[in-house]
JSON list of C-alpha atoms in Angstrom, two decimals:
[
{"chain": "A", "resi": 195, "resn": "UNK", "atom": "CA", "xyz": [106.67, 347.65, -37.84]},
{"chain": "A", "resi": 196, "resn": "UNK", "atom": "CA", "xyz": [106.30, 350.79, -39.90]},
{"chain": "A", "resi": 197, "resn": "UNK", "atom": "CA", "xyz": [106.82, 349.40, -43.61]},
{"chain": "A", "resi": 198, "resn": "UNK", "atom": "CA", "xyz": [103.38, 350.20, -45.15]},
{"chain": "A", "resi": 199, "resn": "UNK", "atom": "CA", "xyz": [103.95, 347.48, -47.91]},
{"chain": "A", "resi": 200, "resn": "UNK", "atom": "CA", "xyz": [104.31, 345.05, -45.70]},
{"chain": "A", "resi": 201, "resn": "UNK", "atom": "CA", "xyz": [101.12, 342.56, -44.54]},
{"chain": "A", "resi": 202, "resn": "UNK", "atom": "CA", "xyz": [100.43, 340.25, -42.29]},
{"chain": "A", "resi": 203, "resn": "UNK", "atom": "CA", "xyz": [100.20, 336.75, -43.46]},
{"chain": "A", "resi": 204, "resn": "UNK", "atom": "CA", "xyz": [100.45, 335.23, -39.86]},
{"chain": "A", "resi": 205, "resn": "UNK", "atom": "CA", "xyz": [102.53, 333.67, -37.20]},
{"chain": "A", "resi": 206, "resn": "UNK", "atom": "CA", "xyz": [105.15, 331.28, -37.23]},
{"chain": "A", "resi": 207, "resn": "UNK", "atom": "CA", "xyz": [103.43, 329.31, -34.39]},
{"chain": "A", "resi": 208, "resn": "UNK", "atom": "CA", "xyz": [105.90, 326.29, -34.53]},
{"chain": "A", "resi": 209, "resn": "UNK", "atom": "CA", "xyz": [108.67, 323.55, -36.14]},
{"chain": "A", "resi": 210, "resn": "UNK", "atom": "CA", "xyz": [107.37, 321.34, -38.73]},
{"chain": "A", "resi": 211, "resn": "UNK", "atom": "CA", "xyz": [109.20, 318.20, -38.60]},
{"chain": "A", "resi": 212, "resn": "UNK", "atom": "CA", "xyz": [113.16, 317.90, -38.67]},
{"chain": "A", "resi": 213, "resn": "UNK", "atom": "CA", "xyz": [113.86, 319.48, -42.12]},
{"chain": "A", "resi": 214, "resn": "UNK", "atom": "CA", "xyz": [113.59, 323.42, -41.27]},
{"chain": "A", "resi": 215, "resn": "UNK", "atom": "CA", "xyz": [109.94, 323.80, -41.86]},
{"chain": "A", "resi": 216, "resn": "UNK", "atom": "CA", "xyz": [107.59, 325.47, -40.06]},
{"chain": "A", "resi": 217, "resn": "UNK", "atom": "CA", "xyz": [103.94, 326.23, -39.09]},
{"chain": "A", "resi": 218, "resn": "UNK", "atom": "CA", "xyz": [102.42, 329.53, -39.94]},
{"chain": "A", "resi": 219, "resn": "UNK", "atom": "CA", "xyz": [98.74, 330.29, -38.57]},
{"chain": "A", "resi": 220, "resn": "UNK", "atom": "CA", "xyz": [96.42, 332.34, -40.84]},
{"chain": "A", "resi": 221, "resn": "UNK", "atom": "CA", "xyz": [93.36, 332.41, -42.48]},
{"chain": "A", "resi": 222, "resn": "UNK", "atom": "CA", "xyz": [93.27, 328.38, -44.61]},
{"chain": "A", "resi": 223, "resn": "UNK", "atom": "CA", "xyz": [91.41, 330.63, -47.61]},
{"chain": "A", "resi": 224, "resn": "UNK", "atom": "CA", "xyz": [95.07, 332.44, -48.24]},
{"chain": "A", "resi": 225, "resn": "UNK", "atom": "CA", "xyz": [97.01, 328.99, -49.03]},
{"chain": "A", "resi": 226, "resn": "UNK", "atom": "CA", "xyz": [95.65, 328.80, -52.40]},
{"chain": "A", "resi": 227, "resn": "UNK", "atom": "CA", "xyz": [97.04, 332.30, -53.24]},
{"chain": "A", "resi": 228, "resn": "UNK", "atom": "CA", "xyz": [99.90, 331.69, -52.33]},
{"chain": "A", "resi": 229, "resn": "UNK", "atom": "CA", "xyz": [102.18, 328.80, -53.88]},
{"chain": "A", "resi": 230, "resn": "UNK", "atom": "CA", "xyz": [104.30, 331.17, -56.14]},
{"chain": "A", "resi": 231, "resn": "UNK", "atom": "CA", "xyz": [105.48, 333.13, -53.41]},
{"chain": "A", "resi": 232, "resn": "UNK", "atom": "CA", "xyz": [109.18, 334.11, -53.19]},
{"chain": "A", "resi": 233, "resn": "UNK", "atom": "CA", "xyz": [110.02, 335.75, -50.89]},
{"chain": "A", "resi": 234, "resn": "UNK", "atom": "CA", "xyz": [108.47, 336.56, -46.66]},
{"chain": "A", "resi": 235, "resn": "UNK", "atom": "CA", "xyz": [109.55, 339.21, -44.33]},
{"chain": "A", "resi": 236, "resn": "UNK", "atom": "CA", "xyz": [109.91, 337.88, -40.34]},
{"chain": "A", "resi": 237, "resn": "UNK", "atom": "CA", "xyz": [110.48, 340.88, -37.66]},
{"chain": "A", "resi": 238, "resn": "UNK", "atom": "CA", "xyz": [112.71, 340.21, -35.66]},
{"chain": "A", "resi": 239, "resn": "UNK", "atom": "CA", "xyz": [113.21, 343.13, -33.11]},
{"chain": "A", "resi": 240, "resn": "UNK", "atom": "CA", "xyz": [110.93, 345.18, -34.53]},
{"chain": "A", "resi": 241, "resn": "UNK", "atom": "CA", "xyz": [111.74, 345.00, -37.54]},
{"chain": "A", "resi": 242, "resn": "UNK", "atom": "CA", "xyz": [110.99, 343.33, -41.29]},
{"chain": "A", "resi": 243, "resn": "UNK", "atom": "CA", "xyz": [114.01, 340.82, -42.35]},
{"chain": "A", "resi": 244, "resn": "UNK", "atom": "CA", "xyz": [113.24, 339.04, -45.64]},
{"chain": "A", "resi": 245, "resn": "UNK", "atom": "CA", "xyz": [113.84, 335.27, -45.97]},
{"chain": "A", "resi": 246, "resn": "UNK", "atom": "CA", "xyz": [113.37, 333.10, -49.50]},
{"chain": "A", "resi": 247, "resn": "UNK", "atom": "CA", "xyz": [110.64, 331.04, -49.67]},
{"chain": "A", "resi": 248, "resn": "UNK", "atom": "CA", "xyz": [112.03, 327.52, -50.84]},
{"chain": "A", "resi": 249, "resn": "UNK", "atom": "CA", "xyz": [108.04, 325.67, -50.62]},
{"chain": "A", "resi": 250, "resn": "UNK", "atom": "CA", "xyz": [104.48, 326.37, -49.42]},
{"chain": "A", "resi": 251, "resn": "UNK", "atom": "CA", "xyz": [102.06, 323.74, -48.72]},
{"chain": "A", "resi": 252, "resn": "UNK", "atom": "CA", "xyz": [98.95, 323.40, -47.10]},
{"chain": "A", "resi": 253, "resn": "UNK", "atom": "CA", "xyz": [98.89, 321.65, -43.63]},
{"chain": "A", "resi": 254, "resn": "UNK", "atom": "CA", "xyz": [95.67, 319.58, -43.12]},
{"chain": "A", "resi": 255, "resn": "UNK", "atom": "CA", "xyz": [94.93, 321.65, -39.84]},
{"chain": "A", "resi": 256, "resn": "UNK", "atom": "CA", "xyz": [93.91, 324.75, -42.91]},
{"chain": "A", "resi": 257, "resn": "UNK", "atom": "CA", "xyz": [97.47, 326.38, -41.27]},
{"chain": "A", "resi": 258, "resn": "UNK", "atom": "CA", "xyz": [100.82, 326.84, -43.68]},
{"chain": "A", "resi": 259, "resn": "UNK", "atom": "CA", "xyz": [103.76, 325.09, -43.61]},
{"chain": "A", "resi": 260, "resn": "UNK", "atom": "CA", "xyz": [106.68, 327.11, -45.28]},
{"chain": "A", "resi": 261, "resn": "UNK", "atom": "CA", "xyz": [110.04, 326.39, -45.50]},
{"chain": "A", "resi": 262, "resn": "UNK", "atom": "CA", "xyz": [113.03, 328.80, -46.24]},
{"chain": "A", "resi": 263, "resn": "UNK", "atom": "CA", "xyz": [115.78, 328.25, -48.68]},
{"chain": "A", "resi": 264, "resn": "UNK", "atom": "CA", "xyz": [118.86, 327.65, -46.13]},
{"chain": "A", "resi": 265, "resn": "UNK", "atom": "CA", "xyz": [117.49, 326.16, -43.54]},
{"chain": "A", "resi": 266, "resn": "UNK", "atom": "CA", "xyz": [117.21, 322.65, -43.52]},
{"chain": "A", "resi": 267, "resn": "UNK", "atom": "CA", "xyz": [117.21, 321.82, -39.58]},
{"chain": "A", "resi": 268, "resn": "UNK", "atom": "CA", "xyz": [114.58, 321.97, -37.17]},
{"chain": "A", "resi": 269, "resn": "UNK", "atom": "CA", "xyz": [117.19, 323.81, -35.01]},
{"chain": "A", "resi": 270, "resn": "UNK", "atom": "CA", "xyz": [118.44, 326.56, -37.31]},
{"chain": "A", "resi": 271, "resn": "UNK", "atom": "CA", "xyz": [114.93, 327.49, -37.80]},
{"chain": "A", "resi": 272, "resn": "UNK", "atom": "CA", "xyz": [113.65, 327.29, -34.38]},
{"chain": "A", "resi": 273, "resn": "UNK", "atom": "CA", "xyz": [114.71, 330.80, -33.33]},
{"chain": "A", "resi": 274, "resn": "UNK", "atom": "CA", "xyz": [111.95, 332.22, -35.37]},
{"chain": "A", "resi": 275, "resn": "UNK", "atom": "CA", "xyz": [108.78, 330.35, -33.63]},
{"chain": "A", "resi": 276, "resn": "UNK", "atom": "CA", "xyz": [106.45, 332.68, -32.16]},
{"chain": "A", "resi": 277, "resn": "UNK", "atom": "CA", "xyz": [107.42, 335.91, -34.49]},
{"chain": "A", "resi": 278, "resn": "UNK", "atom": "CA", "xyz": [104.92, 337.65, -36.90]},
{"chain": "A", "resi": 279, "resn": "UNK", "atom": "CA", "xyz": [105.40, 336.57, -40.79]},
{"chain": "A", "resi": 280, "resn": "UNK", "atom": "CA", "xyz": [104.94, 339.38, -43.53]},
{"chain": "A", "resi": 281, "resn": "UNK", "atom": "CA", "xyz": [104.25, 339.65, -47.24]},
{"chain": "A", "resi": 282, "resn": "UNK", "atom": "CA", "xyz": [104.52, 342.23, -49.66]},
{"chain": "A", "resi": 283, "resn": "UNK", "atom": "CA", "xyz": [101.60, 344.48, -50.80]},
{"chain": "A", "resi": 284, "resn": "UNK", "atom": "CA", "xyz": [102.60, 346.25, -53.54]},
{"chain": "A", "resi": 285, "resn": "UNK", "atom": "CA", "xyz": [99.93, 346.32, -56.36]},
{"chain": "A", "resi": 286, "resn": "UNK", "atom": "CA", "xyz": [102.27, 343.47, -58.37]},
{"chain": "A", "resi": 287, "resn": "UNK", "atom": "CA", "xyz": [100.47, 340.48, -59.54]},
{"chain": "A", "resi": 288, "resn": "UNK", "atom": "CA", "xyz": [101.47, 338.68, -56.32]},
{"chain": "A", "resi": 289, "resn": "UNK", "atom": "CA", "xyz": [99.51, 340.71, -54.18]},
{"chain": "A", "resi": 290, "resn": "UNK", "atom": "CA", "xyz": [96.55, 340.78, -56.76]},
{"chain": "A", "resi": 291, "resn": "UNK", "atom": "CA", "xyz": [96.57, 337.39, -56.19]},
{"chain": "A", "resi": 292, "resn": "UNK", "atom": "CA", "xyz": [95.63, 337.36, -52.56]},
{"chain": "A", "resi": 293, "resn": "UNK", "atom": "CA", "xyz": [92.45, 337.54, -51.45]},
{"chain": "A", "resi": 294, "resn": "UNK", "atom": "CA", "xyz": [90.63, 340.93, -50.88]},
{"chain": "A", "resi": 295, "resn": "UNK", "atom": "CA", "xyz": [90.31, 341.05, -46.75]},
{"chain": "A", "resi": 296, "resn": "UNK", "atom": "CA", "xyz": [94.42, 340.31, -47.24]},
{"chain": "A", "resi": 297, "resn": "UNK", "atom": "CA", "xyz": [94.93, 343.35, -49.24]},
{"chain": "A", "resi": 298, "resn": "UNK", "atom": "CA", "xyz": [93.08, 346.24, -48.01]},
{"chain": "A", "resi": 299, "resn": "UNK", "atom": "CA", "xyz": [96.02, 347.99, -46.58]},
{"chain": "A", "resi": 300, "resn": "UNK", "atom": "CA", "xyz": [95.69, 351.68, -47.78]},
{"chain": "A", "resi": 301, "resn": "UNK", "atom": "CA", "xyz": [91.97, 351.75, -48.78]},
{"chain": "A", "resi": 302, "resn": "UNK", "atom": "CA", "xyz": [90.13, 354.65, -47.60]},
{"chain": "A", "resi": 303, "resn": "UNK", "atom": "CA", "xyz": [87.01, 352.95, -45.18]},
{"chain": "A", "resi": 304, "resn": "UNK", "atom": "CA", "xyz": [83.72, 354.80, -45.83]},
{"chain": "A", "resi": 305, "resn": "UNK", "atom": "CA", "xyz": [80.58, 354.42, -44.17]},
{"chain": "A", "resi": 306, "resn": "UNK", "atom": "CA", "xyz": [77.29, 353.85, -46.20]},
{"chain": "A", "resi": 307, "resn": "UNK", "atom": "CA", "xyz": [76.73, 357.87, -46.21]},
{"chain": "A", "resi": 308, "resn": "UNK", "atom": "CA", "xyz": [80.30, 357.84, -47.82]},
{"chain": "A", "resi": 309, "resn": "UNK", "atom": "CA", "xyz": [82.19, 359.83, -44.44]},
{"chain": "A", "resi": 310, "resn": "UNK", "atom": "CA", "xyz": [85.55, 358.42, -44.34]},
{"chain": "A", "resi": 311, "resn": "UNK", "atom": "CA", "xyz": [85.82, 356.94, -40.95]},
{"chain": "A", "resi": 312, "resn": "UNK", "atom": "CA", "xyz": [90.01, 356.08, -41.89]},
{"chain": "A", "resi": 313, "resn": "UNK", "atom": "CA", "xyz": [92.86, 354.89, -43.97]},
{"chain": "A", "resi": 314, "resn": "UNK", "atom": "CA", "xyz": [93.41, 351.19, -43.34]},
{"chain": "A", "resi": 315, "resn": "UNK", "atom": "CA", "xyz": [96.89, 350.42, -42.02]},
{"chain": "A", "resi": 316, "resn": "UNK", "atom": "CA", "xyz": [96.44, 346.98, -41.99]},
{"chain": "A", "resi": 317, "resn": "UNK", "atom": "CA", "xyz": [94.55, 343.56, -41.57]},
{"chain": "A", "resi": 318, "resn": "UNK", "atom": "CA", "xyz": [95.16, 341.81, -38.13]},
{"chain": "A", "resi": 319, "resn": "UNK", "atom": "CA", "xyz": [94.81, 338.12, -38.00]},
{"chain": "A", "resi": 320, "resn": "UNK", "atom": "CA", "xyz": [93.33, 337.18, -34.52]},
{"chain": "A", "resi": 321, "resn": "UNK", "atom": "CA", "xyz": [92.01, 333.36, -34.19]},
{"chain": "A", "resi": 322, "resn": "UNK", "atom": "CA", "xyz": [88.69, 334.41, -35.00]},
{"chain": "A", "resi": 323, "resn": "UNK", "atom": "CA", "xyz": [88.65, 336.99, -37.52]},
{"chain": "A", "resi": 324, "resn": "UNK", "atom": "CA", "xyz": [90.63, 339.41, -39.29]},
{"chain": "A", "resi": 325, "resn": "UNK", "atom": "CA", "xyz": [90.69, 343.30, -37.90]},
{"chain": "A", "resi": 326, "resn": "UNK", "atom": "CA", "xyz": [91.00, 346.41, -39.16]},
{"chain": "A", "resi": 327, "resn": "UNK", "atom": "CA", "xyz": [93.39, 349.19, -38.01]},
{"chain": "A", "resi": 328, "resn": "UNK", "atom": "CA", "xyz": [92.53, 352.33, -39.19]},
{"chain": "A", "resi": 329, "resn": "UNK", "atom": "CA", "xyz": [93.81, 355.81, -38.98]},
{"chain": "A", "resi": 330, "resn": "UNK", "atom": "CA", "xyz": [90.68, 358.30, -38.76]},
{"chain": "A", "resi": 331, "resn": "UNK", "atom": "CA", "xyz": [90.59, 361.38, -39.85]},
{"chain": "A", "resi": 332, "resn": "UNK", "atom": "CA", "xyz": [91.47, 362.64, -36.76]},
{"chain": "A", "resi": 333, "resn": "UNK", "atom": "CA", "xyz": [94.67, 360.50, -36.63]},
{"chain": "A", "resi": 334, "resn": "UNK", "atom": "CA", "xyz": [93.10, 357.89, -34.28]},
{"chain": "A", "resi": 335, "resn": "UNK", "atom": "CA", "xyz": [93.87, 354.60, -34.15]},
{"chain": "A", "resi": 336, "resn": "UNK", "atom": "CA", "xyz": [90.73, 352.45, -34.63]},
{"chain": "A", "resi": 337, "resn": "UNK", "atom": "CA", "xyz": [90.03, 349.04, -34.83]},
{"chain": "A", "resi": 338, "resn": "UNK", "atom": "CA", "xyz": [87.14, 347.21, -36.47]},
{"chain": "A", "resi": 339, "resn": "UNK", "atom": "CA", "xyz": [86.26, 344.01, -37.47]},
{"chain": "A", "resi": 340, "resn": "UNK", "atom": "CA", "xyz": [85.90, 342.86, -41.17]},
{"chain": "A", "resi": 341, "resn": "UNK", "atom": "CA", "xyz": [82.66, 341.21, -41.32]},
{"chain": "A", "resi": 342, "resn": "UNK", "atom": "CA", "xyz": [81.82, 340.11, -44.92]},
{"chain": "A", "resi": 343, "resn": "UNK", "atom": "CA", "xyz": [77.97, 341.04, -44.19]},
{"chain": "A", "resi": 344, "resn": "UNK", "atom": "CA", "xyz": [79.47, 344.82, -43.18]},
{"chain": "A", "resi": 345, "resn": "UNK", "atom": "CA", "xyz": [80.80, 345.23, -46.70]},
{"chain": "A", "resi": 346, "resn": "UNK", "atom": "CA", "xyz": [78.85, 347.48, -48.70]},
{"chain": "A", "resi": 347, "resn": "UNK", "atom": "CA", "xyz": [80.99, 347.41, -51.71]},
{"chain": "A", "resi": 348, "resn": "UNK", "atom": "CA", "xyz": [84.90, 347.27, -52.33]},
{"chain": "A", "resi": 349, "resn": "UNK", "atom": "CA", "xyz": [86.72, 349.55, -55.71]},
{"chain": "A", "resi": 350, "resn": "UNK", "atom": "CA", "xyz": [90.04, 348.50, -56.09]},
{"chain": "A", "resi": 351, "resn": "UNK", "atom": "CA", "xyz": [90.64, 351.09, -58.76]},
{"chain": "A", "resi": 352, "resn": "UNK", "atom": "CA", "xyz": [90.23, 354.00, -56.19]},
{"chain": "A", "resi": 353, "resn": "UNK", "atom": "CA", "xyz": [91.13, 351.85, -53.24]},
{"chain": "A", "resi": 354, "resn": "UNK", "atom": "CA", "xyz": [88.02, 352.15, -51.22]},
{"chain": "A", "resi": 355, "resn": "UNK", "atom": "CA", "xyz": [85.75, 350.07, -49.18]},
{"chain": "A", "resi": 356, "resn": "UNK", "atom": "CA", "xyz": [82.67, 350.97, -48.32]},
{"chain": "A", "resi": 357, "resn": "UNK", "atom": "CA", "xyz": [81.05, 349.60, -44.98]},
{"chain": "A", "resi": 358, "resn": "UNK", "atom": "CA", "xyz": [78.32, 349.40, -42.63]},
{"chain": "A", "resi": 359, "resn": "UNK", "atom": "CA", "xyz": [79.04, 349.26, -39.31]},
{"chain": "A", "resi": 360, "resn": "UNK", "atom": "CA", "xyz": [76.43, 348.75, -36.66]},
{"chain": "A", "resi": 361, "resn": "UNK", "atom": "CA", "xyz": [76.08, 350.94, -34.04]},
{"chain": "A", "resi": 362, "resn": "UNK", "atom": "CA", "xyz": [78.54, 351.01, -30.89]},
{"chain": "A", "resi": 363, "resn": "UNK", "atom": "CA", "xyz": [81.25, 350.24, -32.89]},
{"chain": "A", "resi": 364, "resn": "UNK", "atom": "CA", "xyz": [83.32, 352.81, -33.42]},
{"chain": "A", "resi": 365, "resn": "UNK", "atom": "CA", "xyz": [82.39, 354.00, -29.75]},
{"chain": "A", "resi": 366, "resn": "UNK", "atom": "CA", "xyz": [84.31, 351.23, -28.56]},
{"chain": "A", "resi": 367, "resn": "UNK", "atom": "CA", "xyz": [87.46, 352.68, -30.02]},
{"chain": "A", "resi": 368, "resn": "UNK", "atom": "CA", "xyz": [87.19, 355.93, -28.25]}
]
């Protein structure tokens, strides 16, 4: 998906129950950011379709369960297991609201010499951490993982984040 306002809460990873709900896998710390949502994007082909958000609650396995306004059968809502769930990141007081590794998307990374080693894209969710995707300088596509002990400091203000990123690294992107 090429929408740039558009991040990656998780995946819908199954149905919740009979009533249309389902399971979303992310990161447990984003649940508590997150009960005033509206509104989620699901791609479907490729592509971001938006859905209203009719409840959020916490599972107790730290995963989401979300239900959509509509859709009040497991069936109906069934279609949509295994597809990638999006929120909107654009500076409003809903995205403000989500944690920092959730909204990086378009901070310039810097190294602790200040280079710019790229524009973040995004924030992957994988099981075990989040990643970054960056585009270098050099219009690369790089990957790195956010490790909180990596971060030198983060300015929202002039969307930057400033790292420091062992060695071998960024050679494993080349």
């Amino acid at each position: 998906m090429s929408d740039k306002k558009l991040i990656l809460l998780g995946k819908i990873v199954k149905v919740h129950g009979y009533g249309g709900a389902v399971l979303i896998s992310t990161d447990s710390a984003v649940f508590g950011k997150l009960p005033g949502i509206k509104w989620v994007f699901i791609e479907i082909d490729n592509k971001p379709v938006p859905f209203p958000v009719s409840s959020v609650t916490e599972h107790s396995s730290g995963s989401i369960v979300l239900k959509f306004e509509g859709y009040d059968s497991s069936e109906k809502i069934a279609e949509f297991v295994g597809c990638r769930l999006y929120i909107v990141n654009d500076g409003s007081e809903s995205s403000d609201n989500l944690p920092d590794h959730i909204i990086l998307a378009g901070f310039t990374l810097l190294g602790p010499d200040n280079g710019v080693i790229g524009k973040i894209k995004k924030v992957m969710s994988l099981p075990m951490q989040y990643m970054l995707v960056l585009e270098s300088p050099d219009y690369k596509e790089l990957m790195i993982p956010l490790n909180d002990g990596w971060v030198i400091k983060t300015d929202r203000e002039k969307k930057i984040i400033v790292m420091d990123i062992p060695n071998g690294i960024l050679d494993i992107n080349k």
